[in-house]
Amino acid sequence: MPASLEIGALPERLARAITLGGPMSVAQFMAAANAEYYATRASVGADGDFITAPEISQMFGELIGVWLTDLWDRAGRPAVHYVELGPGRGTLAVDAGRAMARGGMKLVEHLVETSPRLRDEQRRVLPGAIWHDDITTLPKDGALVVVCNEFFDALPVQQLVRAPDGWRQRMVACQDTLFLPVSGKLVPETIVPESLRDAPVGSIVETSPPGVAIIRALSQRLERQGGAVLVVDYGYDGPAAGETLQAVRHHQPANPFDAPGTVDLSAHVDFATLGAAATLTGSIVHGPVSQRDFLGSMGIAARAAALARQSPARADEIVAAHQRLTAPDAMGILFRAMAITARNWPIPSGFS
């Protein structure tokens, strides 16, 4: 970012940068907005702007822990490191760690997190964890089991818009601190997926170069070190035309271009493109499958019933959490799970 972004509130800094340098890409705008948001806001949970699956119920993290333990056991119980990208408040790692420890898989958590505020929250529940700014410093001396829950949706997306004269990059302009999307320069047609090049005027295509780069780097690690990556997020099988950039404030939809840094910006994940990037490295891609089917295969119904028996006073709450995680009109279908494994690792449960 230009030096003009270094002082002042984020909307004013972004407005000054755009005034001096012209419109910025949607990806630049999204990156700056989310960096500010996650550094300054208590975003996750009932009192925040949104709630993630681990915060809905301990069942989610526990079942991921069971999934990891089963895979590790069938791989021959190698030396392994637990890694989580974008670990939120650390809830998933705590719940998964409890389940893994019961299966003999006692690990130090490696957390990839850039927000100092979130690191402080994670440190309270995971005091022995090791933190990383990015994946380049992850351990190289053993297999990696990597969990990415609602991580890729928060990465910046580039937007291309079909104009009468071709495809143009979508940019963000401003009037004072009122931000709005505009069409930018023409881009080569070759960067648009061939199946979408003749889309109607006004169509929008989103891509996430950071997401592709991260999944390729992780997959290359798997091929060198062994292990698996589990991606759980909301998304689709792309490539596809359509704008999915969205904002959430206090659990309600908001304008993505309004008050950057005060709302959570995200976009639906193109699972097909991530899977293709992993396949190019030689890793094996499994899925995606719906979150309903993934959690169902891991025994969420039985776990919910057991928790309800143990805590009768919380039975209604447990049933409601089960439904929220798996019902088609809640998170069950929109959210998907995809696994990536090293070639010499077994097929993971839930993806056969």
XYZ file of C-alpha atoms in Angstrom:
352
model
C 0.000 0.000 0.000
C 1.192 3.578 -0.608
C 2.659 5.547 2.276
C -0.553 7.579 2.363
C -2.271 4.568 3.968
C -0.054 4.638 7.028
C -1.947 7.169 9.150
C -5.599 7.887 9.898
C -8.711 5.733 9.956
C -8.919 3.096 7.243
C -11.733 4.666 5.136
C -9.829 7.946 5.031
C -6.562 6.182 4.226
C -8.164 4.177 1.409
C -9.872 7.291 0.054
C -6.574 9.181 0.082
C -4.792 6.329 -1.712
C -7.488 6.161 -4.392
C -7.478 9.942 -4.829
C -3.715 9.958 -5.322
C -3.284 6.742 -7.293
C -6.632 6.063 -8.928
C -9.089 3.200 -8.288
C -7.722 0.088 -6.590
C -8.644 -3.500 -7.367
C -11.387 -5.238 -5.424
C -8.706 -7.607 -4.118
C -6.605 -4.723 -2.719
C -9.691 -3.187 -1.116
C -10.745 -6.511 0.414
C -7.239 -7.242 1.727
C -6.935 -3.856 3.432
C -10.458 -4.010 4.856
C -10.075 -7.502 6.321
C -6.609 -6.817 7.739
C -8.067 -3.887 9.682
C -11.195 -5.800 10.646
C -9.491 -8.864 12.099
C -6.892 -6.737 13.882
C -9.423 -4.534 15.649
C -12.791 -6.307 15.942
C -14.190 -9.034 18.194
C -15.660 -10.716 15.133
C -16.491 -14.326 16.053
C -19.293 -15.499 18.321
C -22.792 -14.558 19.361
C -21.608 -11.091 20.429
C -19.568 -10.547 17.252
C -20.528 -10.226 13.601
C -20.690 -13.920 12.683
C -20.452 -17.365 14.219
C -18.461 -20.276 12.846
C -19.119 -23.995 13.172
C -16.677 -24.566 16.068
C -18.475 -21.865 18.073
C -21.872 -23.464 17.418
C -20.962 -26.769 19.038
C -18.021 -28.732 20.384
C -19.182 -31.561 18.108
C -17.675 -29.907 15.046
C -14.107 -29.745 16.362
C -14.355 -33.111 18.080
C -15.370 -34.862 14.880
C -12.536 -33.211 12.965
C -10.207 -34.503 15.681
C -11.639 -37.994 15.240
C -11.220 -37.679 11.468
C -7.573 -36.657 11.826
C -6.819 -39.412 14.346
C -8.347 -42.082 12.142
C -6.384 -40.903 9.113
C -3.126 -40.701 11.076
C -3.685 -44.164 12.540
C -4.295 -45.735 9.112
C -1.218 -43.906 7.744
C 0.911 -45.813 10.258
C 1.053 -43.222 13.053
C 3.953 -41.197 11.602
C 5.539 -38.176 13.262
C 3.062 -35.401 12.510
C 2.310 -31.727 13.188
C -1.168 -30.211 13.635
C -1.602 -26.968 11.679
C -4.598 -24.655 11.551
C -4.974 -21.708 9.184
C -7.129 -18.867 10.457
C -7.895 -20.493 13.834
C -10.307 -17.838 15.091
C -10.519 -17.977 18.884
C -8.805 -21.395 19.019
C -12.022 -23.277 19.741
C -11.655 -25.825 16.947
C -8.060 -26.640 17.920
C -9.089 -27.155 21.554
C -11.985 -29.464 20.691
C -10.055 -31.358 18.010
C -7.053 -31.662 20.330
C -9.195 -33.241 23.040
C -10.408 -35.888 20.592
C -6.940 -36.474 19.144
C -5.408 -36.914 22.601
C -7.935 -39.648 23.373
C -6.687 -41.441 20.261
C -3.035 -41.107 21.229
C -2.334 -38.165 18.933
C -0.885 -35.568 21.318
C 0.437 -32.623 19.331
C 1.674 -29.080 19.644
C -0.599 -26.753 17.676
C 0.920 -24.678 14.875
C -1.389 -21.719 14.215
C -1.110 -19.493 11.155
C -2.528 -16.179 12.358
C -1.561 -12.569 11.592
C -3.975 -10.712 13.894
C -2.351 -9.765 17.238
C -5.794 -9.542 18.837
C -6.765 -13.051 17.738
C -3.378 -14.413 18.783
C -4.061 -13.105 22.291
C -7.416 -14.930 22.343
C -5.808 -18.131 21.050
C -3.012 -17.903 23.608
C -5.525 -17.982 26.454
C -6.840 -21.412 25.432
C -3.723 -22.787 23.684
C -0.787 -21.474 25.716
C 1.616 -24.054 24.273
C 0.902 -23.315 20.626
C 3.412 -22.027 18.100
C 2.342 -19.118 15.897
C 3.271 -18.415 12.282
C 2.688 -15.386 10.062
C 2.358 -17.619 7.004
C 2.891 -21.207 5.932
C 6.552 -20.791 4.938
C 7.737 -21.311 8.543
C 5.736 -24.476 9.240
C 7.782 -27.502 10.406
C 9.630 -29.511 7.762
C 10.541 -32.530 9.888
C 7.312 -34.525 9.782
C 3.927 -34.951 8.140
C 1.429 -32.089 8.321
C -2.273 -32.361 9.081
C -3.723 -28.979 8.164
C -7.216 -27.725 9.024
C -8.671 -24.727 7.157
C -12.153 -23.929 8.476
C -13.645 -20.775 6.942
C -10.186 -19.617 5.956
C -10.252 -19.427 2.172
C -13.489 -17.407 2.036
C -11.722 -14.465 3.725
C -8.863 -14.297 1.205
C -8.986 -11.451 -1.348
C -10.732 -12.100 -4.656
C -10.123 -10.456 -7.987
C -13.297 -9.598 -9.869
C -13.599 -9.449 -13.652
C -16.697 -7.915 -15.240
C -17.912 -8.477 -18.791
C -18.240 -5.157 -20.610
C -19.574 -4.571 -24.163
C -15.989 -4.402 -25.439
C -14.564 -7.332 -23.466
C -13.583 -8.312 -19.932
C -12.411 -5.641 -17.522
C -10.992 -5.786 -14.027
C -13.426 -4.538 -11.405
C -11.998 -1.716 -9.333
C -13.046 0.364 -6.341
C -13.370 4.134 -6.679
C -14.540 6.661 -4.112
C -16.305 9.967 -3.597
C -15.012 11.305 -0.292
C -15.292 8.081 1.769
C -18.156 6.614 -0.263
C -16.683 3.582 -2.040
C -18.208 2.009 -5.123
C -17.205 -0.604 -7.711
C -16.310 0.552 -11.228
C -14.958 -1.071 -14.373
C -11.223 -0.800 -14.921
C -8.876 -1.653 -17.764
C -9.466 -4.394 -20.289
C -7.795 -7.700 -19.397
C -6.691 -10.465 -21.782
C -9.542 -12.841 -22.509
C -7.226 -15.755 -21.811
C -7.357 -15.131 -18.051
C -11.118 -15.796 -18.095
C -12.081 -19.495 -18.003
C -12.943 -20.569 -21.540
C -16.425 -21.723 -20.564
C -17.270 -18.218 -19.303
C -15.780 -15.980 -21.982
C -19.102 -15.509 -23.776
C -21.060 -14.711 -20.612
C -23.609 -11.879 -20.906
C -22.553 -8.259 -20.446
C -22.503 -7.439 -16.736
C -21.433 -10.930 -15.674
C -18.819 -11.091 -12.919
C -16.150 -13.764 -12.475
C -14.177 -14.056 -9.243
C -10.760 -15.590 -8.760
C -8.580 -15.912 -5.662
C -4.889 -16.013 -6.604
C -3.832 -16.088 -2.906
C -6.040 -19.130 -2.312
C -4.573 -21.005 -5.253
C -1.031 -20.121 -4.176
C -1.615 -21.341 -0.616
C -3.238 -24.618 -1.634
C -0.425 -25.329 -4.112
C 2.234 -24.617 -1.483
C 0.488 -26.844 1.067
C 0.089 -29.619 -1.485
C 3.783 -29.440 -2.343
C 4.531 -29.810 1.367
C 2.331 -32.905 1.505
C 4.249 -34.483 -1.331
C 7.557 -33.845 0.436
C 6.482 -34.537 4.030
C 3.251 -36.538 3.896
C -0.020 -35.591 5.499
C -3.384 -34.125 4.650
C -5.281 -30.846 4.337
C -8.942 -30.484 5.284
C -10.819 -27.495 3.850
C -14.291 -26.699 5.208
C -15.983 -23.605 3.846
C -18.975 -22.318 1.943
C -18.599 -22.429 -1.790
C -19.303 -23.968 -5.161
C -17.815 -26.070 -7.934
C -16.436 -23.536 -10.373
C -15.469 -21.821 -12.394
C -18.780 -19.979 -12.524
C -20.074 -16.502 -13.241
C -21.658 -14.577 -10.404
C -20.670 -12.162 -7.662
C -20.353 -13.701 -4.196
C -18.461 -10.914 -2.385
C -20.420 -10.223 0.777
C -20.223 -8.448 4.119
C -21.649 -9.286 7.530
C -22.283 -6.966 10.477
C -23.962 -8.226 13.665
C -25.035 -11.433 11.883
C -26.833 -9.449 9.158
C -25.870 -8.758 5.524
C -24.170 -5.414 4.913
C -22.819 -3.433 1.960
C -19.299 -4.766 1.190
C -18.138 -1.290 0.162
C -19.532 0.541 3.186
C -17.171 1.472 6.050
C -14.218 -0.814 5.186
C -12.558 -2.291 8.220
C -15.781 -2.436 10.244
C -17.404 -5.390 8.446
C -16.244 -8.906 7.606
C -15.700 -9.354 3.855
C -15.772 -12.812 2.316
C -16.473 -14.605 -0.950
C -17.609 -18.118 -1.755
C -14.816 -20.612 -2.313
C -14.299 -22.157 -5.758
C -13.565 -25.719 -4.652
C -12.964 -26.985 -8.173
C -10.180 -24.479 -8.784
C -8.542 -25.238 -5.416
C -8.755 -28.951 -6.159
C -7.222 -28.496 -9.596
C -4.334 -26.523 -8.092
C -3.655 -29.335 -5.610
C -3.846 -32.011 -8.298
C -1.165 -30.263 -10.335
C 1.333 -30.917 -7.524
C 0.574 -34.640 -7.514
C -1.564 -34.674 -4.371
C -4.857 -36.566 -4.259
C -8.078 -34.562 -3.915
C -11.130 -36.048 -2.202
C -14.511 -34.391 -2.537
C -15.846 -31.873 -1.991
C -18.823 -33.290 -0.129
C -21.493 -31.397 1.761
C -20.839 -30.581 5.395
C -23.979 -32.559 6.174
C -22.561 -35.689 4.587
C -19.086 -35.183 6.033
C -20.267 -34.717 9.616
C -22.870 -37.436 9.137
C -20.221 -39.936 8.073
C -18.217 -39.034 11.178
C -21.151 -39.846 13.466
C -22.540 -36.452 14.451
C -26.010 -37.873 15.127
C -24.638 -40.380 17.623
C -22.421 -37.746 19.231
C -25.358 -35.350 19.603
C -27.451 -38.082 21.210
C -24.635 -38.936 23.646
C -24.151 -35.297 24.646
C -27.888 -34.876 25.167
C -27.945 -37.903 27.474
C -24.980 -36.564 29.433
C -26.502 -33.079 29.775
C -30.311 -33.352 29.695
C -30.705 -29.668 30.557
C -28.871 -28.792 27.328
C -30.649 -31.320 25.118
C -32.624 -28.728 23.146
C -29.469 -26.655 22.608
C -27.554 -29.714 21.372
C -30.343 -30.705 18.976
C -30.473 -27.145 17.625
C -26.697 -27.126 17.080
C -26.855 -30.462 15.269
C -29.540 -29.084 12.960
C -27.675 -25.853 12.330
C -24.535 -27.713 11.313
C -26.234 -30.266 9.059
C -29.683 -29.097 7.905
C -29.983 -28.299 4.172
C -31.502 -24.884 4.940
C -28.712 -24.032 7.401
C -25.023 -24.971 6.937
C -25.509 -28.537 5.714
C -25.396 -27.997 1.944
C -23.809 -24.597 1.330
C -20.800 -25.576 3.425
C -18.528 -28.220 1.930
C -15.563 -30.310 2.966
C -12.646 -31.223 0.724
C -9.573 -33.245 1.666
C -6.155 -33.276 0.033
C -3.735 -36.066 0.868
C -0.217 -37.085 -0.033
C -0.187 -39.862 -2.617
C 1.016 -42.453 -0.134
C -1.615 -41.641 2.505
C -4.897 -43.566 2.821
C -8.291 -42.391 1.565
C -9.761 -40.285 4.390
C -13.039 -41.166 6.052
C -16.089 -39.422 4.673
C -14.767 -39.279 1.109
C -14.910 -42.857 -0.143
